[in-house]
mmCIF file of N, CA and C in Angstrom:
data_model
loop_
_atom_site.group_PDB
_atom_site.id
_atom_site.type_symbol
_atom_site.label_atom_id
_atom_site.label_comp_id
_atom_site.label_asym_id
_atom_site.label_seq_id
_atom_site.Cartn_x
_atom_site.Cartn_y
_atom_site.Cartn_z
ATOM 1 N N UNK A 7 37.956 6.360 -35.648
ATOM 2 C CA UNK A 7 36.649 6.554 -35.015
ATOM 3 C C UNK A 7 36.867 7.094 -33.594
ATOM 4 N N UNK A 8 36.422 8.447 -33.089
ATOM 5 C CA UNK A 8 37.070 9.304 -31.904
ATOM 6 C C UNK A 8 35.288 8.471 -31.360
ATOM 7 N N UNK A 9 35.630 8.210 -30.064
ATOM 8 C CA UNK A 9 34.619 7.805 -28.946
ATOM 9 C C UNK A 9 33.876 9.013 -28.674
ATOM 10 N N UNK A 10 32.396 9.156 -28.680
ATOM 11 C CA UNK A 10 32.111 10.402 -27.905
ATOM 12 C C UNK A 10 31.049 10.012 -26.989
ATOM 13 N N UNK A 11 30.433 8.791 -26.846
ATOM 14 C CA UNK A 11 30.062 8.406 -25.728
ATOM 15 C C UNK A 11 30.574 8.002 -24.403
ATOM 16 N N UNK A 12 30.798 8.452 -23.209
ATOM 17 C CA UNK A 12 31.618 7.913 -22.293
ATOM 18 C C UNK A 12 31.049 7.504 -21.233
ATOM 19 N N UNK A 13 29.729 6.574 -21.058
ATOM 20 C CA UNK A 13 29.475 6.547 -20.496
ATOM 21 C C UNK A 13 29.820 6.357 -18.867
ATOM 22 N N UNK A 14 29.224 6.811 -17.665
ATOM 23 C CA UNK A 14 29.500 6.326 -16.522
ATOM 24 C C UNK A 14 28.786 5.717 -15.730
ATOM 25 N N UNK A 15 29.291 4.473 -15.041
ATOM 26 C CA UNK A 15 28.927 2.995 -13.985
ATOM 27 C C UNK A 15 28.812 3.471 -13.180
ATOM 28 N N UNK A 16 27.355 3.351 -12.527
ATOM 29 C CA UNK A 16 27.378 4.177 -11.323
ATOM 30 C C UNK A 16 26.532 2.716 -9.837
ATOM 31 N N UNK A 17 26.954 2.399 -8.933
ATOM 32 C CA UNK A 17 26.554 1.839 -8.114
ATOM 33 C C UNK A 17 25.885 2.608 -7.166
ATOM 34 N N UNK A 18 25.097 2.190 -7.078
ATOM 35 C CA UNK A 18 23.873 2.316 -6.085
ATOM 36 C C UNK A 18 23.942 1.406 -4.727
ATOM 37 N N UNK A 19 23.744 1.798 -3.406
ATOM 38 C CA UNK A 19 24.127 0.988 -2.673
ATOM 39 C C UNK A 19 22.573 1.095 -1.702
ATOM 40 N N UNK A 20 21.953 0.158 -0.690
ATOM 41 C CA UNK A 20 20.951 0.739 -0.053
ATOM 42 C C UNK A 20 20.874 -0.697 0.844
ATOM 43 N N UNK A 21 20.303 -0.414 1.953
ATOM 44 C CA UNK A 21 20.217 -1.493 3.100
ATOM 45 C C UNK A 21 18.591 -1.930 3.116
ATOM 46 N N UNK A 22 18.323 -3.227 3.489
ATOM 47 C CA UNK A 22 17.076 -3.461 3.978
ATOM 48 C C UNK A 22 16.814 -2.856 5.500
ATOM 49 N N UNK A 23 15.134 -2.911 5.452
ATOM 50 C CA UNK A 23 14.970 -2.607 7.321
ATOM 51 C C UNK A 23 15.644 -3.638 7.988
ATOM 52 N N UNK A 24 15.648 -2.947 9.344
ATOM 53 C CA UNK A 24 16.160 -3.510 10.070
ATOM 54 C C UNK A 24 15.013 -4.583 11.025
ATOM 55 N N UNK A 25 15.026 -5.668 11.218
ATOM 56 C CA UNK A 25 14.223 -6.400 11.499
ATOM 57 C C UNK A 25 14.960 -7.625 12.520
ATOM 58 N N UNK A 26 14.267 -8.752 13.343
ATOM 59 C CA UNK A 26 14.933 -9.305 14.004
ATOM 60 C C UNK A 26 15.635 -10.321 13.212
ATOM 61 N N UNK A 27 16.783 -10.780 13.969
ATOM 62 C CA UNK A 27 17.980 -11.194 12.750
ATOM 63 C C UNK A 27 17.335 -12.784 11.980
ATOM 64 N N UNK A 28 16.874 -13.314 13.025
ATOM 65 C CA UNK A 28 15.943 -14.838 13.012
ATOM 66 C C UNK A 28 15.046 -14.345 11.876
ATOM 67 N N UNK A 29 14.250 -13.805 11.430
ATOM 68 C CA UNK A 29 13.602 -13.295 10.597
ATOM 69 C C UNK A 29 14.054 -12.600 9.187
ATOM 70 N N UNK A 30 15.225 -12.650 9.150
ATOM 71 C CA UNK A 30 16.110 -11.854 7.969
ATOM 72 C C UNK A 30 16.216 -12.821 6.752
ATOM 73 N N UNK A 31 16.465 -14.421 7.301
ATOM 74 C CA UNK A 31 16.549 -14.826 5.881
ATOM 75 C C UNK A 31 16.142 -14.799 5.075
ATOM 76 N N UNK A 32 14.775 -14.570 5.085
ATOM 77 C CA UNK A 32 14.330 -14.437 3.303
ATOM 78 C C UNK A 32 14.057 -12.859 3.410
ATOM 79 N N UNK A 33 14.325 -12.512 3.990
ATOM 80 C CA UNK A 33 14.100 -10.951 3.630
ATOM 81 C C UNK A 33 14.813 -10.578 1.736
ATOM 82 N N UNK A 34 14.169 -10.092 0.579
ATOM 83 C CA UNK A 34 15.003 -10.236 -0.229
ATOM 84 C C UNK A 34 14.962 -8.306 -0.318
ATOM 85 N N UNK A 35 15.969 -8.145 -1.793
ATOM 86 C CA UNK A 35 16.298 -6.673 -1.882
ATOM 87 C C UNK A 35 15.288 -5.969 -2.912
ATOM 88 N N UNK A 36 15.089 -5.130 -3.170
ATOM 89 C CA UNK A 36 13.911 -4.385 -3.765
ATOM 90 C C UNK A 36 14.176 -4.879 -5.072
ATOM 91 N N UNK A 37 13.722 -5.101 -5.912
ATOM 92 C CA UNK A 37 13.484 -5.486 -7.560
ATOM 93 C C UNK A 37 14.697 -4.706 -8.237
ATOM 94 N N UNK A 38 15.800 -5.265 -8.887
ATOM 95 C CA UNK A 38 16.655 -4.199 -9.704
ATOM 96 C C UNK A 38 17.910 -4.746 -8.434
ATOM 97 N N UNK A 39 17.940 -4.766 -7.476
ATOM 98 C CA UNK A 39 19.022 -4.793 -6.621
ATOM 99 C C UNK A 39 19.272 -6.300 -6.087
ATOM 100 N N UNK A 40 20.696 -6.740 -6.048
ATOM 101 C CA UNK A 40 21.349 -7.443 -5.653
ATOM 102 C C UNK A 40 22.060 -7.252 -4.527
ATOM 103 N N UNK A 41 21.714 -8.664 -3.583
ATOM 104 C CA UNK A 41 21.868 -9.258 -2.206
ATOM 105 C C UNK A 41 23.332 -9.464 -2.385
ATOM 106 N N UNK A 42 24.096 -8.564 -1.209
ATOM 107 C CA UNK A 42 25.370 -9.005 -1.092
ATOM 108 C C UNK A 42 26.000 -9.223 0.041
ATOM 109 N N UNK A 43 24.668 -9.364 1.157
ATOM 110 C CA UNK A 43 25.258 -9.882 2.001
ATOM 111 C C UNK A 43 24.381 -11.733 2.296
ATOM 112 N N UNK A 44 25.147 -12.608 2.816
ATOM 113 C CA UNK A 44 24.280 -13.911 3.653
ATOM 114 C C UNK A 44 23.413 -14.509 4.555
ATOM 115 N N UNK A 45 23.140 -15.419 4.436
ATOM 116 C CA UNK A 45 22.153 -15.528 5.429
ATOM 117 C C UNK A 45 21.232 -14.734 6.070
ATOM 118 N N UNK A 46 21.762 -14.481 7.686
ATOM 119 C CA UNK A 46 20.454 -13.497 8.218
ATOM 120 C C UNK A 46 20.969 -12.068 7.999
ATOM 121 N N UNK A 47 22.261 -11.754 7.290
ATOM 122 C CA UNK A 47 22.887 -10.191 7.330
ATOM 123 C C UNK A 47 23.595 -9.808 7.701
ATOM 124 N N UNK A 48 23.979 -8.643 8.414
ATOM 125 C CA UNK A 48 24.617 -7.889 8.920
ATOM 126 C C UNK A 48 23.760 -7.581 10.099
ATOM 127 N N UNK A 49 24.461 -8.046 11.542
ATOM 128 C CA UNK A 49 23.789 -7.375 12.615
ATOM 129 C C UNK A 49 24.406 -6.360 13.265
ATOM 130 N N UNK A 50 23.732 -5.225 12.339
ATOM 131 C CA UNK A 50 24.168 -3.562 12.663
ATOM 132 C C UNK A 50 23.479 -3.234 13.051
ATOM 133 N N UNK A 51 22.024 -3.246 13.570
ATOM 134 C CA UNK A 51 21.232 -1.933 13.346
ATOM 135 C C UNK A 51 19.920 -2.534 15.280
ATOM 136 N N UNK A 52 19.405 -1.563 15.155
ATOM 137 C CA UNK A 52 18.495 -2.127 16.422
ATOM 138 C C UNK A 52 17.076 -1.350 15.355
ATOM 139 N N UNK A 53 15.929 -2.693 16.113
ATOM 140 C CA UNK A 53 14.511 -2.399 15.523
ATOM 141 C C UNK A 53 13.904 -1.835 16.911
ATOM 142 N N UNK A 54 12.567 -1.020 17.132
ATOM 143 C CA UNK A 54 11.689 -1.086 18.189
ATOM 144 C C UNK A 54 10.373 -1.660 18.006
ATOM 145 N N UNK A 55 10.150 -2.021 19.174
ATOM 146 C CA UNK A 55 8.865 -2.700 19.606
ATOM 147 C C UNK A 55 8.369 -1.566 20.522
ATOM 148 N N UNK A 56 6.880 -1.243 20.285
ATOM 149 C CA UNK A 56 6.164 -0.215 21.307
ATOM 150 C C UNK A 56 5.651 -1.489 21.904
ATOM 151 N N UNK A 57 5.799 -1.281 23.336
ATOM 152 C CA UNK A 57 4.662 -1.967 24.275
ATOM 153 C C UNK A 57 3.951 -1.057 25.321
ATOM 154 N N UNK A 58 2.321 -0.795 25.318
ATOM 155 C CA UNK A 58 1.715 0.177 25.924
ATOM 156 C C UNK A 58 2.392 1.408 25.525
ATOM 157 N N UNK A 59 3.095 2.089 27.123
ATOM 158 C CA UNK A 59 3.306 3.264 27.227
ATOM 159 C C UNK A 59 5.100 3.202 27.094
ATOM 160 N N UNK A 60 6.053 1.896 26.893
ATOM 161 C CA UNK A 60 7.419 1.615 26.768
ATOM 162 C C UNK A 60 7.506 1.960 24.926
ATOM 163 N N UNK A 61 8.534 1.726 25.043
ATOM 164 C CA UNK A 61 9.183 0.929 22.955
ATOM 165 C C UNK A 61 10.605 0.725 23.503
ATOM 166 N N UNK A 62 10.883 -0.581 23.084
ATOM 167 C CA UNK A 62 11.474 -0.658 23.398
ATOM 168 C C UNK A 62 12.729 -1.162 22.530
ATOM 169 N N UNK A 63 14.099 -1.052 22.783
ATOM 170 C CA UNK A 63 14.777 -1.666 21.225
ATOM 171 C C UNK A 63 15.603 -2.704 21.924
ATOM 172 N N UNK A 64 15.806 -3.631 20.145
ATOM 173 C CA UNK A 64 16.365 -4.747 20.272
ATOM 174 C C UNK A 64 17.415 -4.751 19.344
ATOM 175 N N UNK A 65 18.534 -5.376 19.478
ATOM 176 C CA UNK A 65 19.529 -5.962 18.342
ATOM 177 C C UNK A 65 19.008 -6.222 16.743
ATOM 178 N N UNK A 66 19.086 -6.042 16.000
ATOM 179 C CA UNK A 66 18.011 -7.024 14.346
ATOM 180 C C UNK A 66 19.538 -7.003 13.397
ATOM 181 N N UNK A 67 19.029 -7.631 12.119
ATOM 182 C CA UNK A 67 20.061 -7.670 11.129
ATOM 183 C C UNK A 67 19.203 -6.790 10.356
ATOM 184 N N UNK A 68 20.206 -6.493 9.085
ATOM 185 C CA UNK A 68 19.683 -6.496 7.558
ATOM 186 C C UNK A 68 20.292 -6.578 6.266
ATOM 187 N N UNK A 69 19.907 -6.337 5.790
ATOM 188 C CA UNK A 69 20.825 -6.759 4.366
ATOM 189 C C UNK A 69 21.424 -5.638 3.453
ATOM 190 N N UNK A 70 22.361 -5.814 2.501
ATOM 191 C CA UNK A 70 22.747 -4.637 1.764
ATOM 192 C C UNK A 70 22.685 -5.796 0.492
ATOM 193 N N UNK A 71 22.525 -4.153 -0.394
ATOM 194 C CA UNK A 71 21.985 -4.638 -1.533
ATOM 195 C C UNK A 71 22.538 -3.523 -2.274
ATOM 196 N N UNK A 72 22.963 -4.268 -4.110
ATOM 197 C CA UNK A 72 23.141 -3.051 -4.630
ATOM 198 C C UNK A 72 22.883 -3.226 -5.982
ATOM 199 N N UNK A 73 23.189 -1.540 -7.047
ATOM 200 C CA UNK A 73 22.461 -1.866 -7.969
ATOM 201 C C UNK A 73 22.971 -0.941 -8.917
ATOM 202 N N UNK A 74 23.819 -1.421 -10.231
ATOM 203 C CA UNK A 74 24.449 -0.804 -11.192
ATOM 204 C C UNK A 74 23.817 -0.742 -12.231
ATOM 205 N N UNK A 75 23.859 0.924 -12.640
ATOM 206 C CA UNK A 75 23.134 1.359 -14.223
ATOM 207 C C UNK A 75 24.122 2.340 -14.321
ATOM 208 N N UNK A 76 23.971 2.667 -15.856
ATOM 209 C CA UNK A 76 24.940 3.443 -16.725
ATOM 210 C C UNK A 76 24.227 4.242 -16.971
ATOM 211 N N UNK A 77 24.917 5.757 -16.834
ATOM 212 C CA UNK A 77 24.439 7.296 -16.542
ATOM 213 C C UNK A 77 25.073 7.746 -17.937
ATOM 214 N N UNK A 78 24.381 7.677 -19.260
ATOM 215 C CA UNK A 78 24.735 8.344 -19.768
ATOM 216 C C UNK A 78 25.378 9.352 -20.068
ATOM 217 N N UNK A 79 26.816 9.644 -20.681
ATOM 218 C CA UNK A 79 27.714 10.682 -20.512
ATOM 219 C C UNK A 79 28.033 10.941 -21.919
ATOM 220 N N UNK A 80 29.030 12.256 -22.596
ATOM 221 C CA UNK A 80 29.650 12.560 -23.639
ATOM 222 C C UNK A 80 30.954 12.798 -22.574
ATOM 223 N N UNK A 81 32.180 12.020 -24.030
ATOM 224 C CA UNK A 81 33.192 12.089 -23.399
ATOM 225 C C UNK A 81 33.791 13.651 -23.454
ATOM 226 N N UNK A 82 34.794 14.121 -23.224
ATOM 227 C CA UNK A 82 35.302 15.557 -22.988
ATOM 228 C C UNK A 82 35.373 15.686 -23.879
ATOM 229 N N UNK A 83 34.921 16.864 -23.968
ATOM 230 C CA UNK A 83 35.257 18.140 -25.333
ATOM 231 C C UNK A 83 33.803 17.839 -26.631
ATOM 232 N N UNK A 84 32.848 17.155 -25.867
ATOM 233 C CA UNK A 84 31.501 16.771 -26.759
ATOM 234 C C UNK A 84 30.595 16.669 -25.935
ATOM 235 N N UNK A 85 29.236 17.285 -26.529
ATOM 236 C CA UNK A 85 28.244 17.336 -25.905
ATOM 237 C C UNK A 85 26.813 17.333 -26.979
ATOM 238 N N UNK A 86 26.107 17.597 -26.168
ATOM 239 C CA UNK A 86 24.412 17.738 -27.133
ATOM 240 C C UNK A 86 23.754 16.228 -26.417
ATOM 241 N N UNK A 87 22.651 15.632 -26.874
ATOM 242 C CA UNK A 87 21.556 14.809 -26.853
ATOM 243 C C UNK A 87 22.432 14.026 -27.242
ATOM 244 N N UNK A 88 23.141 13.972 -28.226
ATOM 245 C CA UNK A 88 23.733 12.423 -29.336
ATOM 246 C C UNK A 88 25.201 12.855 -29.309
ATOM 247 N N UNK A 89 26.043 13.845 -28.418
ATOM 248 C CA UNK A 89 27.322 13.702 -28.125
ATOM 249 C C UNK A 89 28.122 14.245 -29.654
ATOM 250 N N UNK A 90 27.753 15.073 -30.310
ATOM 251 C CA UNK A 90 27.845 15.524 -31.646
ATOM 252 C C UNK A 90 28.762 16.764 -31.487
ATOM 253 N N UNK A 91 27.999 17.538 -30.603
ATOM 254 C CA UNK A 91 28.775 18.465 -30.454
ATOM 255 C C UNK A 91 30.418 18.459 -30.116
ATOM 256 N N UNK A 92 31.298 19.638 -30.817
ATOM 257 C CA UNK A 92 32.524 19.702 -30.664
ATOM 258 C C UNK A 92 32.989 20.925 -29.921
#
């Protein structure tokens, strides 16, 4: 039995906003994606605050998150809709 599906694992990677870090814990990741970082996050990123005619920025955390699906493939030397082709 020659394989002609091959499929490929593809990760998806994507960050939450950036928000103040005190405020991060329950921040969760979009539906489909998994939290891989703790607590309040990763404090990488700066948020702004407009005040009047200022904005001004601050330190914040956020989170990374990620998210694996399989990209349908035909392995080499096969192709078509159903991988038939030779």
């Amino acid at each position: 039995q020659v394989k002609k599906q091959c499929d490929q694992k593809l990760l998806i990677r994507m960050k939450t906003k950036c928000v103040p870090c005190s405020l991060n814990l329950d921040t969760q990741c979009p539906a489909g994606y998994t939290k891989i970082t703790n607590g309040t996050g990763t404090p990488d990123c700066r948020y702004y605050l407009e005040i009047k005619t200022h904005t001004l920025s601050f330190p914040g955390c956020r989170h990374r998150c990620v998210r694996e699906f399989e990209q349908p493939e035909c392995c080499q030397g096969h192709w078509g809709p159903d991988c038939m082709g030779k």
